[in-house]
PDB file of C-alpha atoms in Angstrom:
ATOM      1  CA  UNK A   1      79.498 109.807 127.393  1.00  0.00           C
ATOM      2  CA  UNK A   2      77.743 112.371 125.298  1.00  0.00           C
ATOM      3  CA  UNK A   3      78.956 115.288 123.549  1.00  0.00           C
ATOM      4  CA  UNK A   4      77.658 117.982 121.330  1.00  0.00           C
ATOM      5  CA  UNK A   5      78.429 118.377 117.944  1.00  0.00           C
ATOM      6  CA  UNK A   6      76.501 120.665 115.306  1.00  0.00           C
ATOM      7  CA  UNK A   7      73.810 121.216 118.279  1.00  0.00           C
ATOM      8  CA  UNK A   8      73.221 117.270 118.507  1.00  0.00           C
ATOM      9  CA  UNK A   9      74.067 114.984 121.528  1.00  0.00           C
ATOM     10  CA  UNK A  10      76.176 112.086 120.089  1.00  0.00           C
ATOM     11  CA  UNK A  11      77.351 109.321 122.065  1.00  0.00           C
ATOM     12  CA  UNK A  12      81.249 109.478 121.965  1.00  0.00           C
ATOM     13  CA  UNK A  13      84.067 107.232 124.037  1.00  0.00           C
ATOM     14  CA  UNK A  14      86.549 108.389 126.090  1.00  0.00           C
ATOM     15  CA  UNK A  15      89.143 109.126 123.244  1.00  0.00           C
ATOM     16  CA  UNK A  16      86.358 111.217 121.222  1.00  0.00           C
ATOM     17  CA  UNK A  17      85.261 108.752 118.802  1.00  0.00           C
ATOM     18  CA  UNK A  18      81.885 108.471 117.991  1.00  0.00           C
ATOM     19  CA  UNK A  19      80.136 104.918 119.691  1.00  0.00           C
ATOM     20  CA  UNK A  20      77.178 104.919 117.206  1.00  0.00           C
ATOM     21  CA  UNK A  21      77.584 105.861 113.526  1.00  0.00           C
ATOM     22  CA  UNK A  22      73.986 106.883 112.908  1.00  0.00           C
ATOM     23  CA  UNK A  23      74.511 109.709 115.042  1.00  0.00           C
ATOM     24  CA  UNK A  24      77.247 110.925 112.751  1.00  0.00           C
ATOM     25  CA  UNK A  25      76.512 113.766 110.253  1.00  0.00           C
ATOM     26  CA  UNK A  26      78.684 116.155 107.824  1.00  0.00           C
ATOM     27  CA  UNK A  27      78.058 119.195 110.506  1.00  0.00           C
ATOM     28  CA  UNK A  28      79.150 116.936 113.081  1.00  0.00           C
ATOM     29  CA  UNK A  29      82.079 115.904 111.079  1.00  0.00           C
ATOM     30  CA  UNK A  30      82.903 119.681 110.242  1.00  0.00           C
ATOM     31  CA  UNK A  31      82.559 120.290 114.298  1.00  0.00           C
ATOM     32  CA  UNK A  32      84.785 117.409 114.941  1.00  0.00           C
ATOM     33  CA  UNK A  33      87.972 118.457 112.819  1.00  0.00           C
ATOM     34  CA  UNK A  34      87.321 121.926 114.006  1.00  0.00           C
ATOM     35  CA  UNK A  35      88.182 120.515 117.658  1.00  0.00           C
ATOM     36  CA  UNK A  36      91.089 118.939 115.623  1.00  0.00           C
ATOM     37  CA  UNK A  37      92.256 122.031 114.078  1.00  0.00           C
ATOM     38  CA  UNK A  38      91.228 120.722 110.447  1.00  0.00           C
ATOM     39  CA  UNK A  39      89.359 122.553 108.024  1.00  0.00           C
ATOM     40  CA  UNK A  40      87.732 119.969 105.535  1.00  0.00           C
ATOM     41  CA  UNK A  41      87.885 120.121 101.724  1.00  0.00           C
ATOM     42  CA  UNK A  42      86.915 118.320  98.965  1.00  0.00           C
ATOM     43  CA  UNK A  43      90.195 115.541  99.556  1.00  0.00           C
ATOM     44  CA  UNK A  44      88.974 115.630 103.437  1.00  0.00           C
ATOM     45  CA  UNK A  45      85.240 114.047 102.291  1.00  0.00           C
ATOM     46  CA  UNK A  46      86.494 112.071  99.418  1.00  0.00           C
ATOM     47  CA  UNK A  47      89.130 110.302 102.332  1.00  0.00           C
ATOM     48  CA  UNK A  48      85.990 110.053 104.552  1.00  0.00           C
ATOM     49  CA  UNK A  49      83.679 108.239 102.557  1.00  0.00           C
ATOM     50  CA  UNK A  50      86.491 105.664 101.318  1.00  0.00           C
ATOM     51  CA  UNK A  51      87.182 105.229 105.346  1.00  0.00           C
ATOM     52  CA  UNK A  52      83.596 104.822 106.068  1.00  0.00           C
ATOM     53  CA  UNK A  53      83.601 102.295 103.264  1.00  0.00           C
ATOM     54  CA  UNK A  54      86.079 100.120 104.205  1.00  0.00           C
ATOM     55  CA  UNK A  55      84.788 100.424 107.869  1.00  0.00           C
ATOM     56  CA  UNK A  56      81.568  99.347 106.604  1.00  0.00           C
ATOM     57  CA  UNK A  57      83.088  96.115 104.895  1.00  0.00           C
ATOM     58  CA  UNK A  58      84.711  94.964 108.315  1.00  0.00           C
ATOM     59  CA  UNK A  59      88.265  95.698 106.908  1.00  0.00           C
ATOM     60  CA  UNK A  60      91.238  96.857 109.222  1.00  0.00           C
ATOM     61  CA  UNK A  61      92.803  99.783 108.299  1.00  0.00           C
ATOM     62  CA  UNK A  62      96.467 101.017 108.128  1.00  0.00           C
ATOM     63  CA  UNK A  63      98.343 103.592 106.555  1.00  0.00           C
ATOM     64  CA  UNK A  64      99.875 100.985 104.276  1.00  0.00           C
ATOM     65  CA  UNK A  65      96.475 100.107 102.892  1.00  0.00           C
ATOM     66  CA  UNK A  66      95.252 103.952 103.010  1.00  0.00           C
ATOM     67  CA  UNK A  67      98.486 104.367 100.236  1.00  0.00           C
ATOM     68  CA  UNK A  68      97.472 101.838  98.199  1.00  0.00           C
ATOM     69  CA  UNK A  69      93.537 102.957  97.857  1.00  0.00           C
ATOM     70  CA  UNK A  70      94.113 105.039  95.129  1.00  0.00           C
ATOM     71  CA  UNK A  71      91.966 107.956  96.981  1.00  0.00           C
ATOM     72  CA  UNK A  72      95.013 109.440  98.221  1.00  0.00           C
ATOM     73  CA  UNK A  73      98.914 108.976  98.420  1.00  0.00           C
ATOM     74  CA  UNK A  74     100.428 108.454 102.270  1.00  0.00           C
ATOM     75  CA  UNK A  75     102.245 111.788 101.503  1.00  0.00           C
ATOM     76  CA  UNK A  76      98.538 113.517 100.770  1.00  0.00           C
ATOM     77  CA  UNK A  77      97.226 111.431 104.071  1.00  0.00           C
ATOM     78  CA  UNK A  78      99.610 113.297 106.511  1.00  0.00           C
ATOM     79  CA  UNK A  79      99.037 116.360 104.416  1.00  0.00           C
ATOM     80  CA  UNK A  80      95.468 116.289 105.553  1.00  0.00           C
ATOM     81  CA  UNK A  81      95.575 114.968 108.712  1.00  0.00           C
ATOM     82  CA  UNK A  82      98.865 116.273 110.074  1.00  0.00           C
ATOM     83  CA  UNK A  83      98.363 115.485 113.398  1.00  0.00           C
ATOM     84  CA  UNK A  84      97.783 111.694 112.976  1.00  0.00           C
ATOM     85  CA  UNK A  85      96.394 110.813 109.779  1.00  0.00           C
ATOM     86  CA  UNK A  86      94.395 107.532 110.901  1.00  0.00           C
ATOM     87  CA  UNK A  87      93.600 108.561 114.378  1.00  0.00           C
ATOM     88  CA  UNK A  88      92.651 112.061 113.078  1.00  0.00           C
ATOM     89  CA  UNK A  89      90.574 111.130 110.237  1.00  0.00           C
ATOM     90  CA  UNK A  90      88.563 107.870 111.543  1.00  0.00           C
ATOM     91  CA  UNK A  91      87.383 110.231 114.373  1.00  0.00           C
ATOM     92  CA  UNK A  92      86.456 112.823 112.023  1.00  0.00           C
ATOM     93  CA  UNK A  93      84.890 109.690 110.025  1.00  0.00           C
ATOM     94  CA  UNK A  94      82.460 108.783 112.850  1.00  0.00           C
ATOM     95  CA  UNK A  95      84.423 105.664 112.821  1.00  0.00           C
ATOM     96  CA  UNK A  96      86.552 103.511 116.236  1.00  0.00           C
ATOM     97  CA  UNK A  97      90.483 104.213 115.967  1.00  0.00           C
ATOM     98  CA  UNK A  98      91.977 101.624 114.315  1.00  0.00           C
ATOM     99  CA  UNK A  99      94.490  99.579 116.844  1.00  0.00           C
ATOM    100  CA  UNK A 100      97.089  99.899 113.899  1.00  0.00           C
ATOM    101  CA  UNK A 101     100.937  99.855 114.401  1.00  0.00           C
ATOM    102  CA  UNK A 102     101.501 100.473 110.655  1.00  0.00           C
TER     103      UNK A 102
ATOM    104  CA  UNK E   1      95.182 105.229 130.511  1.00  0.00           C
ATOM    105  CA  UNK E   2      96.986 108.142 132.447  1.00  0.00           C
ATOM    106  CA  UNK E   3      98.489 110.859 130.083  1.00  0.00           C
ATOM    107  CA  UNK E   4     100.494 113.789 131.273  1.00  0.00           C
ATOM    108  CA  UNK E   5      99.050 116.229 128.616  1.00  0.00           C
ATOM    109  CA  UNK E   6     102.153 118.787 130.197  1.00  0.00           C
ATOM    110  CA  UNK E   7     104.833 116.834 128.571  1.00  0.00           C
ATOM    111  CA  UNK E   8     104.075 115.132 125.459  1.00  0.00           C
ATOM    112  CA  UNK E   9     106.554 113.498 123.251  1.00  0.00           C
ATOM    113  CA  UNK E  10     107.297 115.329 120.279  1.00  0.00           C
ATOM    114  CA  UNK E  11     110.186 114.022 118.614  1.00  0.00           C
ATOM    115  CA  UNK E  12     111.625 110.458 118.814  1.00  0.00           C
ATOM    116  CA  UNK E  13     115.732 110.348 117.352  1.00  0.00           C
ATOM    117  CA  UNK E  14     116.369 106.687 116.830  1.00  0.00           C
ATOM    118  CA  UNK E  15     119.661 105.081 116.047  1.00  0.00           C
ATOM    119  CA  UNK E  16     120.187 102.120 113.904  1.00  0.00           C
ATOM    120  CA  UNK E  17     123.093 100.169 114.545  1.00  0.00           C
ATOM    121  CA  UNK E  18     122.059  96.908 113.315  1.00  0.00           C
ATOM    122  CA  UNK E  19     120.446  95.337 110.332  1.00  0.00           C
ATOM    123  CA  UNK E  20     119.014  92.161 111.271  1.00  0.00           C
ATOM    124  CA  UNK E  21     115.799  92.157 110.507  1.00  0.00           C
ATOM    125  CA  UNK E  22     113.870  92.582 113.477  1.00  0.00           C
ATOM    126  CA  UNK E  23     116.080  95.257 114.509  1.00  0.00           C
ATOM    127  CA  UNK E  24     115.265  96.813 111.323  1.00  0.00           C
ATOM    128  CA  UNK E  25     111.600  96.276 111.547  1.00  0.00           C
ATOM    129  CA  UNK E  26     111.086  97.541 115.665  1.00  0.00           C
ATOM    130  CA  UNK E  27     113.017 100.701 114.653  1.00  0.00           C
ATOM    131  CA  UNK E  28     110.588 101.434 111.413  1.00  0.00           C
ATOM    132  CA  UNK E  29     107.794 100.404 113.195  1.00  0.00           C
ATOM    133  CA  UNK E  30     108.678 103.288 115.741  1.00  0.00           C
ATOM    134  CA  UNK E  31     109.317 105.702 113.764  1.00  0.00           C
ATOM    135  CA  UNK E  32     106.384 105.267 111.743  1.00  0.00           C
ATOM    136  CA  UNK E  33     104.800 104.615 114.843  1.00  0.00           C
ATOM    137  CA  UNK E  34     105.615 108.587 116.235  1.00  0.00           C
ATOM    138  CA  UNK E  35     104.791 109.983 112.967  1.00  0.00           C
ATOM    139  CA  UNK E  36     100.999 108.020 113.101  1.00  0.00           C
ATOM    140  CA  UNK E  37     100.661 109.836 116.349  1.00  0.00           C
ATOM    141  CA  UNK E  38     102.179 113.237 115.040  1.00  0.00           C
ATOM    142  CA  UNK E  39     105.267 112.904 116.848  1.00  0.00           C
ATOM    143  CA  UNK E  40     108.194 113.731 114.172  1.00  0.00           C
ATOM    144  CA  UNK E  41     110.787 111.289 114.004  1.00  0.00           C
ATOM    145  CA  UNK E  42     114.207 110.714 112.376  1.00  0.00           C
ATOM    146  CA  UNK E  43     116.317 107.804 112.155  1.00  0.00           C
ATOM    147  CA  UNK E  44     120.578 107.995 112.133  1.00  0.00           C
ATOM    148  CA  UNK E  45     121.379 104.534 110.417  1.00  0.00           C
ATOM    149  CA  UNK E  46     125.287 103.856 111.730  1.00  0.00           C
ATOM    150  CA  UNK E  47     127.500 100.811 111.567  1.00  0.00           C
ATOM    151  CA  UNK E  48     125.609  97.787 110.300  1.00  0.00           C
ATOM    152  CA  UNK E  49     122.469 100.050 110.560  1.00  0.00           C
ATOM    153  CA  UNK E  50     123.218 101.503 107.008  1.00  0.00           C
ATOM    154  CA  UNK E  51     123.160  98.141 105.268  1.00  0.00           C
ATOM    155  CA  UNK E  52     118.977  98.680 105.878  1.00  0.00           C
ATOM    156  CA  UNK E  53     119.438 101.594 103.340  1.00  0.00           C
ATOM    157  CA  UNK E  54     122.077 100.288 101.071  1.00  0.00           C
ATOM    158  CA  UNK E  55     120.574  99.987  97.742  1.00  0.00           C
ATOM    159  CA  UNK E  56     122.179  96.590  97.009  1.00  0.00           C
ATOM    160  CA  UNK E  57     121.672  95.001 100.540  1.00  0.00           C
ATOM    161  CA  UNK E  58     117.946  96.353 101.958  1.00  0.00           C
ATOM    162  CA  UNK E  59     115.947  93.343 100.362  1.00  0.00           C
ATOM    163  CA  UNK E  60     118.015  90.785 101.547  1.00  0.00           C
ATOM    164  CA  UNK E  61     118.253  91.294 105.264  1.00  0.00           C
ATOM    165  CA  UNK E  62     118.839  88.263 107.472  1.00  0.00           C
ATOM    166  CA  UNK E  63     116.972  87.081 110.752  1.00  0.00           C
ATOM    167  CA  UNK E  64     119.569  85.860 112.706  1.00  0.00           C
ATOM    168  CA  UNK E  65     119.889  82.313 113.998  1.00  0.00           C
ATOM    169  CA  UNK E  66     122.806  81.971 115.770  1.00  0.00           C
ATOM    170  CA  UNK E  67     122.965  83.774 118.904  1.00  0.00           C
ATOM    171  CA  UNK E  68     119.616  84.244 119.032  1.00  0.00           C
ATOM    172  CA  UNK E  69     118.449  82.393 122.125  1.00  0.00           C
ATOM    173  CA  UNK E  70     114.917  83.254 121.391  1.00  0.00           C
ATOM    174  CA  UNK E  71     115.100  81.351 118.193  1.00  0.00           C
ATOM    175  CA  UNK E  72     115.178  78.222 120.444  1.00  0.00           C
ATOM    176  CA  UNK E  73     116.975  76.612 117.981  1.00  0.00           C
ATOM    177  CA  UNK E  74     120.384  74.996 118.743  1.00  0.00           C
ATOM    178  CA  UNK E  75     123.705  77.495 117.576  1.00  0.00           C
ATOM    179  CA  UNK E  76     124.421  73.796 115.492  1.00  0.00           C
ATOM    180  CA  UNK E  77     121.576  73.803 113.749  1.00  0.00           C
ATOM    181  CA  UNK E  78     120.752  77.516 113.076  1.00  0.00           C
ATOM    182  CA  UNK E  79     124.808  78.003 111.740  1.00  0.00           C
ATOM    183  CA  UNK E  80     123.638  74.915 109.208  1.00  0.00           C
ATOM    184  CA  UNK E  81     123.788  76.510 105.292  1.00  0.00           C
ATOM    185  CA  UNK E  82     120.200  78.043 104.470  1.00  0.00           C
ATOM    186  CA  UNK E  83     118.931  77.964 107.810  1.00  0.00           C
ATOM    187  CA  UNK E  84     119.207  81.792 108.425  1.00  0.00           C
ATOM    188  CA  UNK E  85     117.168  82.186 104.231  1.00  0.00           C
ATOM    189  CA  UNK E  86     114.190  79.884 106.184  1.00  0.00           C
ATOM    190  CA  UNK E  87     113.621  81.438 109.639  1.00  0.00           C
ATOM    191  CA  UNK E  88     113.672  84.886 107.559  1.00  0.00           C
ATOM    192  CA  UNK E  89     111.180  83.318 105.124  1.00  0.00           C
ATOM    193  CA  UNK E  90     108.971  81.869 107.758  1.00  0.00           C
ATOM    194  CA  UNK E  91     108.923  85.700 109.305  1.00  0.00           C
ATOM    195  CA  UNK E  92     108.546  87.816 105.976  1.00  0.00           C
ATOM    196  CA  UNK E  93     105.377  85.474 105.261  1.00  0.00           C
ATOM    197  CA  UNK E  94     103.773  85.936 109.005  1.00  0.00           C
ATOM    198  CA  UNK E  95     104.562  90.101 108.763  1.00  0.00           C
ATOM    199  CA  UNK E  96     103.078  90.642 105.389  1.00  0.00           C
ATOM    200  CA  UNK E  97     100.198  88.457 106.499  1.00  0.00           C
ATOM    201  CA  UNK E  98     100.203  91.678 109.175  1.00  0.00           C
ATOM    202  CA  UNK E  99     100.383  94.179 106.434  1.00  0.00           C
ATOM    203  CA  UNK E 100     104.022  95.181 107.139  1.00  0.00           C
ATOM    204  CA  UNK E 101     105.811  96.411 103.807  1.00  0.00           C
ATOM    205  CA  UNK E 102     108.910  94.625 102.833  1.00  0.00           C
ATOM    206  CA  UNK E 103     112.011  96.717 103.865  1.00  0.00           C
ATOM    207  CA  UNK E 104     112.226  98.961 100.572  1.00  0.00           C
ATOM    208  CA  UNK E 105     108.294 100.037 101.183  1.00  0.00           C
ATOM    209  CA  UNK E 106     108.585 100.652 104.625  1.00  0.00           C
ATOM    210  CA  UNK E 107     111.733 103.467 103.901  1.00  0.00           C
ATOM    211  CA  UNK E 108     109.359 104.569 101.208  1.00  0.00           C
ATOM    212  CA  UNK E 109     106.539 105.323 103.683  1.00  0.00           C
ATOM    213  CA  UNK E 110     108.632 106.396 105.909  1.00  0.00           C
ATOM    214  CA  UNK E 111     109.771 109.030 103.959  1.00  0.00           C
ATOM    215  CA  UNK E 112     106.684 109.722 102.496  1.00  0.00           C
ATOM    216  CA  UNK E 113     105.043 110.324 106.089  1.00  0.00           C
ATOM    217  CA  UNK E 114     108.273 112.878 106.781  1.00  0.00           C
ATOM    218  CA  UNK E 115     110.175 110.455 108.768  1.00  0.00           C
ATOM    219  CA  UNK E 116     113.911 111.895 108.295  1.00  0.00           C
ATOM    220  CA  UNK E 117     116.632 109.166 107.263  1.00  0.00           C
ATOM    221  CA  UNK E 118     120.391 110.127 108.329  1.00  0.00           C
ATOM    222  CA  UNK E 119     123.717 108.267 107.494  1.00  0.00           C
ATOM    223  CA  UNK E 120     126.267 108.125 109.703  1.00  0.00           C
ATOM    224  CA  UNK E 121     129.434 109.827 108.340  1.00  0.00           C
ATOM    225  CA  UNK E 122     132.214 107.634 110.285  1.00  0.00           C
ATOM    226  CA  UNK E 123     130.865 104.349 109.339  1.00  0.00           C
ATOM    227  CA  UNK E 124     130.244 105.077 105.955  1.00  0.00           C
ATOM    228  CA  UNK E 125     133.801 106.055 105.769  1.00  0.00           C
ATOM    229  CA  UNK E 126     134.490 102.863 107.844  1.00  0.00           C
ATOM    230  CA  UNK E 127     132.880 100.545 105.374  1.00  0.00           C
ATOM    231  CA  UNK E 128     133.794 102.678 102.330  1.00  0.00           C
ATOM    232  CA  UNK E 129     130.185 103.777 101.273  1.00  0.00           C
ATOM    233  CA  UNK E 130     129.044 106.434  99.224  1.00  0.00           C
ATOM    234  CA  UNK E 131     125.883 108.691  99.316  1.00  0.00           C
ATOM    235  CA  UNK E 132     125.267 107.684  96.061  1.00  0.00           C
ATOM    236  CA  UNK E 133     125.133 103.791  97.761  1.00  0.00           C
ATOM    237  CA  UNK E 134     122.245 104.636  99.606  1.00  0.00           C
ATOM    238  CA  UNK E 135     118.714 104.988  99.011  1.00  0.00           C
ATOM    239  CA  UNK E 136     117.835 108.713  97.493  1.00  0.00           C
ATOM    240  CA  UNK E 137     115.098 108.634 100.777  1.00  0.00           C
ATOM    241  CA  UNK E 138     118.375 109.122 103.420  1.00  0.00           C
ATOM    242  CA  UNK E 139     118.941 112.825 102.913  1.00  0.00           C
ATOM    243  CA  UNK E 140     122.412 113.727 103.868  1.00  0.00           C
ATOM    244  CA  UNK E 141     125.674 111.783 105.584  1.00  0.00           C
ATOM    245  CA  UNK E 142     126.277 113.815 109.390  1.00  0.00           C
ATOM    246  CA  UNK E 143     128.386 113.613 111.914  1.00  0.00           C
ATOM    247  CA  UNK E 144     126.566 112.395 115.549  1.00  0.00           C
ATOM    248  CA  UNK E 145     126.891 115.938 116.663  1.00  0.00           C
ATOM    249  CA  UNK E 146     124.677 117.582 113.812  1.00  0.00           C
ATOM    250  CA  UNK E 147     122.375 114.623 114.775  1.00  0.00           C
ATOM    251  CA  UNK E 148     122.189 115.619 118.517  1.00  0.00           C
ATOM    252  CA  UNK E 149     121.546 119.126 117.259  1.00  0.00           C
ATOM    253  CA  UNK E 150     118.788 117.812 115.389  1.00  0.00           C
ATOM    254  CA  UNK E 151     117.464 116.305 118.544  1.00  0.00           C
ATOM    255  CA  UNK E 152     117.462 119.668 120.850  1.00  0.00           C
ATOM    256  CA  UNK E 153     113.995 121.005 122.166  1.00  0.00           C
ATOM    257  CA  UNK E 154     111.875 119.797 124.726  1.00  0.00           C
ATOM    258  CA  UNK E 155     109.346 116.159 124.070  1.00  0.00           C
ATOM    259  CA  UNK E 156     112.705 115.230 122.100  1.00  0.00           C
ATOM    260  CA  UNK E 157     113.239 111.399 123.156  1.00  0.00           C
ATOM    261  CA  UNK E 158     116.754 109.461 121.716  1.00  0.00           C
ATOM    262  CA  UNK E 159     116.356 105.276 121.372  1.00  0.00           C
ATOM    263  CA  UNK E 160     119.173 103.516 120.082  1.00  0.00           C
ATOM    264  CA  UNK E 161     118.480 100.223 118.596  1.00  0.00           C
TER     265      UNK E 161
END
């Protein structure tokens, strides 16, 4: 389905989560974790771009491994992303939910 | 998937009374689970729960292989000395392959993604425990009325494991 964001179309799923991450954009990401009640600083983008990193490399994600990154601690994670940290900021990434349990 | 967006769940109160290992492990991964999802979540560790957040006993939690029919492993064989040390070998190596913590991690994230940890007051005074016995991450020792006081509201959801 599509959806606008930043006064673009994007093509999203039915959870919300961008299905092509060419479409994906800073504005959309700021219009994105306005829908998620977020307002993004500086941690926010520095999070994003290590997400969008790892997604890039084909490596599964978990909260665990988010800890461990050195970009932030898990504390700082649900600090930003209160509502679900990985679920929150993968959408906000322009990246599919990871089908963690951890 | 059909969600009722009217009642979500908010808070999941879960009660460990047990501290084999995979006990241990279902009721982390659930609480960890709810906070992922932004559903807050507390555990009350009581009777052999605690041992999962005694200091001295956390690391060396036991599968167990005797009594366990889905060990499929005959009670003869799984009672034989270092049997138990092996099955929980074999299933430490497949759940860090997973990228779950050991035991002392996971309280650590847990309490680090503001999961609250409980101790049961009338089994640490059955097995003679002090606070000071437990990990710093379990915040106070209550009595199972303060923890169902904890669990008032509506969403709140209690599991005992």
């Amino acid at each position: 389905m599509e959806k606008m964001y930043a006064g673009v179309a994007v093509n999203v799923n039915e959870e919300g989560y961008l299905t092509d991450f060419s479409q994906w954009s800073k504005e959309v990401a700021e219009d994105i974790a306005k829908e998620e009640n977020v307002s993004l600083t500086q941690r926010h983008w520095d999070l994003i771009s290590y997400l969008q990193g790892e997604h890039k490399k084909e490596s599964a994600l978990s909260i665990r491994k988010v800890g461990k990154s050195g970009v932030v601690s898990i504390k700082e994670f649900y600090e930003l992303f209160p509502t679900g940290p990985l679920k929150v900021s993968t959408r906000v990434a322009g990246i599919p939910k990871p089908a963690s349990c951890i | 998937m059909e969600v009722d967006n009217n009642k979500p769940v908010k808070k999941m109160m879960l009660v460990l009374s047990k501290a084999t290992l995979d006990n241990v492990y279902a009721c982390f991964i659930l609480a960890n689970g709810a906070r992922m999802e932004g559903i807050e979540s507390e555990i009350f560790f009581t009777f052999f729960g605690l041992e999962a957040v005694h200091k001295k006993k956390l690391e060396s939690l036991h599968v167990a292989t005797v009594g366990n029919p889905a060990m499929h492993m005959p009670t003869m064989l799984g009672g034989l000395p270092g049997m138990e040390a092996f099955a929980t070998k074999m299933m430490k190596n497949e759940m860090e392959k997973l990228d779950i913590p050991p035991v002392g991690e996971f309280l650590e994230i847990l309490a680090a993604s503001g999961s609250r940890l409980w101790a049961c007051k009338l089994a640490m005074e059955m097995f003679h425990y002090e606070k000071e016995d437990l990990i710093d991450e379990v915040e106070a020792v209550i009595t199972v009325g303060d923890f169902y006081q904890r669990a008032q509201g509506e969403g709140t959801h209690l599991m005992f494991i």
